[in-house]
Tab-separated table of N, CA and C in Angstrom:
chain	number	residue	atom	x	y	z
P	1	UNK	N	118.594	92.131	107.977
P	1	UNK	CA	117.382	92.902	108.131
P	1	UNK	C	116.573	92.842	106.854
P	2	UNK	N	115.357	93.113	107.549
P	2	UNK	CA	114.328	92.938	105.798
P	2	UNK	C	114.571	94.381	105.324
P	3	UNK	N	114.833	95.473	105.244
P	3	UNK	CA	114.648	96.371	105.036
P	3	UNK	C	116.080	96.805	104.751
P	4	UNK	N	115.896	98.042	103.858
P	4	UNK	CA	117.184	98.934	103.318
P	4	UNK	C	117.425	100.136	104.464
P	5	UNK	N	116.804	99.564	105.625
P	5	UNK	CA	117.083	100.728	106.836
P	5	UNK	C	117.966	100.517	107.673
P	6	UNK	N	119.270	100.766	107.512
P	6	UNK	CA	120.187	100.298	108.435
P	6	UNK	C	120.478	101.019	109.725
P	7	UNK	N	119.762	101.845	109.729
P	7	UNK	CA	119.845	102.606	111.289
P	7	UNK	C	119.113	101.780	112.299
P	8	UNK	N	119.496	101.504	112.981
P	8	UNK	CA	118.958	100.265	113.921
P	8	UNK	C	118.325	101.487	115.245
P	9	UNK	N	118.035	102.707	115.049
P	9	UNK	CA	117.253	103.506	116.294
P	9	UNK	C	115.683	103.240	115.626
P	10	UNK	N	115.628	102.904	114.595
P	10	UNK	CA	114.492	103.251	113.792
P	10	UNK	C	113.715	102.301	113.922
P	11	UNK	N	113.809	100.944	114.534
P	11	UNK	CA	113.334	99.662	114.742
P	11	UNK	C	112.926	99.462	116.104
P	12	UNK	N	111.739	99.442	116.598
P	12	UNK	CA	111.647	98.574	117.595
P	12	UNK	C	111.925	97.216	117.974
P	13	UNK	N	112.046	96.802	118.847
P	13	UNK	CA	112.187	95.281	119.478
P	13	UNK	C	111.209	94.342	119.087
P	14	UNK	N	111.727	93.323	118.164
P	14	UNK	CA	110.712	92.242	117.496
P	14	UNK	C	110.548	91.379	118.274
P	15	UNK	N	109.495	90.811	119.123
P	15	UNK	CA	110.124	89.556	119.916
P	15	UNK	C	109.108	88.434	119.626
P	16	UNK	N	107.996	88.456	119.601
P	16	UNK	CA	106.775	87.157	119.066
P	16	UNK	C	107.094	87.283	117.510
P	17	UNK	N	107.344	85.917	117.433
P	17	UNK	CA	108.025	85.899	115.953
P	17	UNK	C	107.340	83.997	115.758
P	18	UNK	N	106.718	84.153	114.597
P	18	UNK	CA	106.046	82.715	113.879
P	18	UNK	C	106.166	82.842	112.304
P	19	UNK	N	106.470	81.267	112.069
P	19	UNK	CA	106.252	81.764	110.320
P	19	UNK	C	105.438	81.119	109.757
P	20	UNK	N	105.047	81.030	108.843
P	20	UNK	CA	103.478	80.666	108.370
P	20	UNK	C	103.907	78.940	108.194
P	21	UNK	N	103.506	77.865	108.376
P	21	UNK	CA	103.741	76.721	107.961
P	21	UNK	C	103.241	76.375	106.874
P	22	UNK	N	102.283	76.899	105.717
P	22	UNK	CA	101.205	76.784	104.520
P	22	UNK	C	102.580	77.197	103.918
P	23	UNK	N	102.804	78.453	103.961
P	23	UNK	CA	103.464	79.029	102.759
P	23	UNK	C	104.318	79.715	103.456
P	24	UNK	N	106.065	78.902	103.552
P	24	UNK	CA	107.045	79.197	104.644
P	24	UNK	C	107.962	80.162	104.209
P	25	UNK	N	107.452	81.325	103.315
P	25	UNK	CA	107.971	82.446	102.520
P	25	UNK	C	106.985	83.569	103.473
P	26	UNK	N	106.622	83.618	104.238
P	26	UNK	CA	105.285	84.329	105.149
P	26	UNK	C	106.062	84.165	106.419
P	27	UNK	N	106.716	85.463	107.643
P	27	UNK	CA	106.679	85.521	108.629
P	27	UNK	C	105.810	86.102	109.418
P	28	UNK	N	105.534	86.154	110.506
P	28	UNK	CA	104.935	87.354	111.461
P	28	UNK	C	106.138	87.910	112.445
P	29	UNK	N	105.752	88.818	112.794
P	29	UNK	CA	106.115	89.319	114.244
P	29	UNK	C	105.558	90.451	114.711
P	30	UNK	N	105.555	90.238	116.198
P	30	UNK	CA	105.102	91.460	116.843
P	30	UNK	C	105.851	92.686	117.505
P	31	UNK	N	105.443	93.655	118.252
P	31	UNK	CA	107.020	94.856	118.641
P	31	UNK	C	106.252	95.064	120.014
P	32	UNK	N	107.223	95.799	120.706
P	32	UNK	CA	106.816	96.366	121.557
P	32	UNK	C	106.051	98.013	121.581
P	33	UNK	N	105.894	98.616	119.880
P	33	UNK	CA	105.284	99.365	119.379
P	33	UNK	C	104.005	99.069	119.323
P	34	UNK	N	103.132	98.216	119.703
P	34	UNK	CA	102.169	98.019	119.316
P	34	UNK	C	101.616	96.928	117.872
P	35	UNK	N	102.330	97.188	116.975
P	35	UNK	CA	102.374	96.985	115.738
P	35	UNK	C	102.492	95.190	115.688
P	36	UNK	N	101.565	94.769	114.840
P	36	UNK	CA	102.063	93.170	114.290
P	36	UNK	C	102.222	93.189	112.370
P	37	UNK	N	103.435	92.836	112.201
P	37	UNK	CA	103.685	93.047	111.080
P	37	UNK	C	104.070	91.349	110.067
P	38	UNK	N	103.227	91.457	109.049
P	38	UNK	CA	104.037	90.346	108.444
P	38	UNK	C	104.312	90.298	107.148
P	39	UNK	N	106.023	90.084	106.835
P	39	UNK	CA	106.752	89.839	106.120
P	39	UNK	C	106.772	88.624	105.018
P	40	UNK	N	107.083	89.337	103.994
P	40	UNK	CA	107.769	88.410	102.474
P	40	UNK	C	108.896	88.139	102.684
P	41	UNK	N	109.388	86.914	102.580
P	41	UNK	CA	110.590	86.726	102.962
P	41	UNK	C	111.544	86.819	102.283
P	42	UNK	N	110.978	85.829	100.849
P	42	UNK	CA	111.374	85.773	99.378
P	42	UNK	C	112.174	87.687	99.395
P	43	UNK	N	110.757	88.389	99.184
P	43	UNK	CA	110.869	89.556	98.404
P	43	UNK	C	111.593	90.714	99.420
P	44	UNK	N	111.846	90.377	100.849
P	44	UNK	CA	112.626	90.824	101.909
P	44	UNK	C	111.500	92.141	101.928
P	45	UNK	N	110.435	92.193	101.846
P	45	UNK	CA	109.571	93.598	102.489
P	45	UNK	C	108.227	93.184	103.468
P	46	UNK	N	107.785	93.847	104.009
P	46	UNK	CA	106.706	94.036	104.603
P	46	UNK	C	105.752	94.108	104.179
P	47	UNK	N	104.538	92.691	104.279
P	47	UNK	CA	102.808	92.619	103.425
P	47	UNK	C	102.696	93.814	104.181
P	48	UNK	N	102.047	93.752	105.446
P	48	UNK	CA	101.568	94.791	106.067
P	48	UNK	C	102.490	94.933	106.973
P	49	UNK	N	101.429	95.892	108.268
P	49	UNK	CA	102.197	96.339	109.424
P	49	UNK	C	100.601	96.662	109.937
P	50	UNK	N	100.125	96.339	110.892
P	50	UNK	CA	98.722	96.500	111.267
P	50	UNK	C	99.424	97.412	113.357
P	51	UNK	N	98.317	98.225	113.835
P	51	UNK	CA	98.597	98.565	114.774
P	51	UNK	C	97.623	98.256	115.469
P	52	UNK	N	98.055	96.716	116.194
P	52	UNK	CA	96.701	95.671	116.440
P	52	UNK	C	96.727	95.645	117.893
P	53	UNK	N	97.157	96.553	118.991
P	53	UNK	CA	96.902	96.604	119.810
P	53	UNK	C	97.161	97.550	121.041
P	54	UNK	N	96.838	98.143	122.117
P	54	UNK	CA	97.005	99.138	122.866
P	54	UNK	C	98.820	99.444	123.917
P	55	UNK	N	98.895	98.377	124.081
P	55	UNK	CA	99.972	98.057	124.509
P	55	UNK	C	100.926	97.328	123.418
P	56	UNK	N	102.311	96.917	124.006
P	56	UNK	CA	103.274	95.961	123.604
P	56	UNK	C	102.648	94.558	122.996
P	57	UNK	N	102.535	94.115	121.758
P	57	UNK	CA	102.113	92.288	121.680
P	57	UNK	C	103.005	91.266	122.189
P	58	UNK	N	102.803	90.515	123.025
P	58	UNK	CA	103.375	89.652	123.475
P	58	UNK	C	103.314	88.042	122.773
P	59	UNK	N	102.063	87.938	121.740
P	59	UNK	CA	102.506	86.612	121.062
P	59	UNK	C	101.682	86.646	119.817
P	60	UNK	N	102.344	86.514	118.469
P	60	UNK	CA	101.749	86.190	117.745
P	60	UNK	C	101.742	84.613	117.317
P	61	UNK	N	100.820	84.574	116.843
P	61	UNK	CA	101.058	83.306	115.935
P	61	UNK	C	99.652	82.959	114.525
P	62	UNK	N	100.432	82.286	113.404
P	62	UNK	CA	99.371	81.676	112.750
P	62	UNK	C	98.412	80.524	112.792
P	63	UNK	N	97.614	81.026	112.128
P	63	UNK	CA	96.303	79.752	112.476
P	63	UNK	C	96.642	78.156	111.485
P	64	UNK	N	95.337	77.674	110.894
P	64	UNK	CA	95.990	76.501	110.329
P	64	UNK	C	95.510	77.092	108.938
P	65	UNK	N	96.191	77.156	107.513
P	65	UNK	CA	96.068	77.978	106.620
P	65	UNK	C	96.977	79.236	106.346
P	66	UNK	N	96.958	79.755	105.392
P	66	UNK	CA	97.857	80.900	105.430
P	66	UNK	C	97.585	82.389	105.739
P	67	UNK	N	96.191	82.306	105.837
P	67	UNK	CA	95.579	84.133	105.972
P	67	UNK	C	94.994	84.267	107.678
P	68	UNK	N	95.060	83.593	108.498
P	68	UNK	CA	94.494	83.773	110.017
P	68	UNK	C	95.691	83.991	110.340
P	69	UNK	N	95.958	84.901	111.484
P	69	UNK	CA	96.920	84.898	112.551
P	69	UNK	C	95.851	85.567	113.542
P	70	UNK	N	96.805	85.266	114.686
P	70	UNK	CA	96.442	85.672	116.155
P	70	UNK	C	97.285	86.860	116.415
P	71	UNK	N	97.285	87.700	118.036
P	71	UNK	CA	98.243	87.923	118.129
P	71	UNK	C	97.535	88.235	119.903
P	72	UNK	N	98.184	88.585	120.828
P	72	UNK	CA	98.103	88.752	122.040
P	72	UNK	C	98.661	90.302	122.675
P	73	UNK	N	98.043	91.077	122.942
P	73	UNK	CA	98.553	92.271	123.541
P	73	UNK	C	98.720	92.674	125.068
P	74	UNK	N	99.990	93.403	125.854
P	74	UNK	CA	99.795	93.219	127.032
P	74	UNK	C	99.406	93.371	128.129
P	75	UNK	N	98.092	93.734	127.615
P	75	UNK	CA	97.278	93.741	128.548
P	75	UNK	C	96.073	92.551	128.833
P	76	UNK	N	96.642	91.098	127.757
P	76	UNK	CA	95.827	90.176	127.866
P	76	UNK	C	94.472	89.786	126.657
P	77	UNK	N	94.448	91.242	125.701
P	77	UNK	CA	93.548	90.968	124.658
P	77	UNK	C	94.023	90.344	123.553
P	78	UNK	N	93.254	88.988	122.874
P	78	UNK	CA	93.807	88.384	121.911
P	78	UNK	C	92.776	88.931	120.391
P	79	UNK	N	93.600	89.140	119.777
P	79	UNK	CA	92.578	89.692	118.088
P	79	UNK	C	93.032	88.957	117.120
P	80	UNK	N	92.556	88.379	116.601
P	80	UNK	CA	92.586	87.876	114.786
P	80	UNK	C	92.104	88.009	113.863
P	81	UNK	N	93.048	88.290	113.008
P	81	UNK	CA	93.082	88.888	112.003
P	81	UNK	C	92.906	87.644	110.566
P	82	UNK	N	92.945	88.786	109.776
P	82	UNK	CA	92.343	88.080	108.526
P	82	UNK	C	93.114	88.469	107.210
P	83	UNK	N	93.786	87.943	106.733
P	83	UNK	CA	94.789	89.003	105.029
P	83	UNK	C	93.634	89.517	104.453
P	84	UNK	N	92.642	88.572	104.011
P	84	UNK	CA	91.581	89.088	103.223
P	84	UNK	C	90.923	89.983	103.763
P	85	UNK	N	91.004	90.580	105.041
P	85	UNK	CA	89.934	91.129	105.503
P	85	UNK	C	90.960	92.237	106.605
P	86	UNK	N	91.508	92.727	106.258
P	86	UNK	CA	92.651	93.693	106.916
P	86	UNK	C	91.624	94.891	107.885
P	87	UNK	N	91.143	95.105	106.921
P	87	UNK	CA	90.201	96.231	107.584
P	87	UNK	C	89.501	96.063	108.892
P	88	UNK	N	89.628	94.723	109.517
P	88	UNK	CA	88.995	94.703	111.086
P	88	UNK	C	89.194	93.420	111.622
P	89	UNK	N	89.276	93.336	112.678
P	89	UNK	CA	89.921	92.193	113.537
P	89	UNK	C	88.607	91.327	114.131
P	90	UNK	N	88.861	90.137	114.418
P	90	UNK	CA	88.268	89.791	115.414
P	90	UNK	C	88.421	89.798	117.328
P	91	UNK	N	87.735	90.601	118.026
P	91	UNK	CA	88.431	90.186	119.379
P	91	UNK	C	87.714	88.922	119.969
P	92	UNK	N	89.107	88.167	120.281
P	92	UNK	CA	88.683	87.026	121.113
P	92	UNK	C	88.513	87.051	122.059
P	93	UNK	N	89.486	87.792	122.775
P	93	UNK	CA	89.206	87.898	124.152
P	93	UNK	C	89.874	89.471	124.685
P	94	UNK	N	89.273	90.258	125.665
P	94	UNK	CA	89.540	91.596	125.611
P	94	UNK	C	89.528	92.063	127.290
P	95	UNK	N	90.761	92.399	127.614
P	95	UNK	CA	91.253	92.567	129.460
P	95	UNK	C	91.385	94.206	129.023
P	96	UNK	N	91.333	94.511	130.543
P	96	UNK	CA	91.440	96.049	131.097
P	96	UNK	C	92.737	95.999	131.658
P	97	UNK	N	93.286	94.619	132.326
P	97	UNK	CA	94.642	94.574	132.980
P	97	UNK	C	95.477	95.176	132.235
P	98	UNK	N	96.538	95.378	132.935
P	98	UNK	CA	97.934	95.931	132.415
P	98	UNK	C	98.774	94.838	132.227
P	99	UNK	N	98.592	93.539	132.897
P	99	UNK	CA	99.548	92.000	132.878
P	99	UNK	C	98.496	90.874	131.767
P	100	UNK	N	98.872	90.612	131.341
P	100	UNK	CA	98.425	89.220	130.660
P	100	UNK	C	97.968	87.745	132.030
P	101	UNK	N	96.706	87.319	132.136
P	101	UNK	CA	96.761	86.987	133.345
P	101	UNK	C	97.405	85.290	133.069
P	102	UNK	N	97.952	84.922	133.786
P	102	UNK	CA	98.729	83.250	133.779
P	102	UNK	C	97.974	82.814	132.990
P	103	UNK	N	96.889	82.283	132.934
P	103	UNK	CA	96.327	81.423	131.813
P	103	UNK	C	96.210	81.798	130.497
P	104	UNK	N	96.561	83.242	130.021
P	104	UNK	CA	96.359	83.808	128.736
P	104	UNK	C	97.494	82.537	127.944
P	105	UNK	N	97.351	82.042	126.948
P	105	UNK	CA	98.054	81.184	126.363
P	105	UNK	C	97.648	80.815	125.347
P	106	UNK	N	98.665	81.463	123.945
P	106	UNK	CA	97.548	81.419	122.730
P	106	UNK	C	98.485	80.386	121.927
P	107	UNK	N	97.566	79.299	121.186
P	107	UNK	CA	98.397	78.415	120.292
P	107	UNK	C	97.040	77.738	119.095
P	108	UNK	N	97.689	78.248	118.413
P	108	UNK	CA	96.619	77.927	116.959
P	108	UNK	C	96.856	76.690	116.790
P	109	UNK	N	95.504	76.375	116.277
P	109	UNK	CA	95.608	74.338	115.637
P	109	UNK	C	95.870	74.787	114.428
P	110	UNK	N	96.971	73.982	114.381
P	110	UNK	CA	97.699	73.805	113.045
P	110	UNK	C	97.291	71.969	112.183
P	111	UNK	N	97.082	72.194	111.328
P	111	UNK	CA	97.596	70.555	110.386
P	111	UNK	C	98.605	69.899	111.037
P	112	UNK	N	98.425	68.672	110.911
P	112	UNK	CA	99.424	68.086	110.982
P	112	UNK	C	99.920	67.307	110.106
């Protein structure tokens, strides 16, 4: 665990999980709290913890570079975010559903 919290009630369920390919000391992940959080890996703590969406996130991922990520919430809205710019998201795309509809499918261009 990244953290000195060993009570495992205290954690939600991590499940969209990407790690930065720029600088592979940089994870993300998302919870079923709402929350997309990303981690120092090196330094085992948490950059942030942002509460980037209404529902559960169902996918994060990074862009091409080290400060964009995405992330997907489940109700189908995708927001990206910015390190430099924490204070507000971009929405890409923004549903009223409660399901993510089949075509929601988020994948950042990366370098190759």
């Amino acid at each position: 665990m990244l953290s000195n919290n060993t009570n495992s009630e205290d954690w939600a369920p991590l499940k969209p999980f990407d790690w930065n390919e720029v600088d592979p000391n940089i994870i993300g992940t998302g919870s079923i709290d709402t929350t997309c959080t990303i981690w120092d890996v090196t330094n085992q703590t948490a950059r942030t913890q942002l509460i980037a969406h209404d529902r559960k996130v169902c996918k994060l991922a990074f862009a091409q570079g080290k400060d964009i990520f995405t992330s997907v919430g489940a109700n189908g809205s995708v927001f990206m975010f910015d390190f430099q710019r924490l204070d507000h998201s971009t929405i890409i795309y923004e549903s009223h559903k409660t399901i993510p509809p089949p075509s929601t499918r988020m994948e950042q261009t990366r370098s190759q």
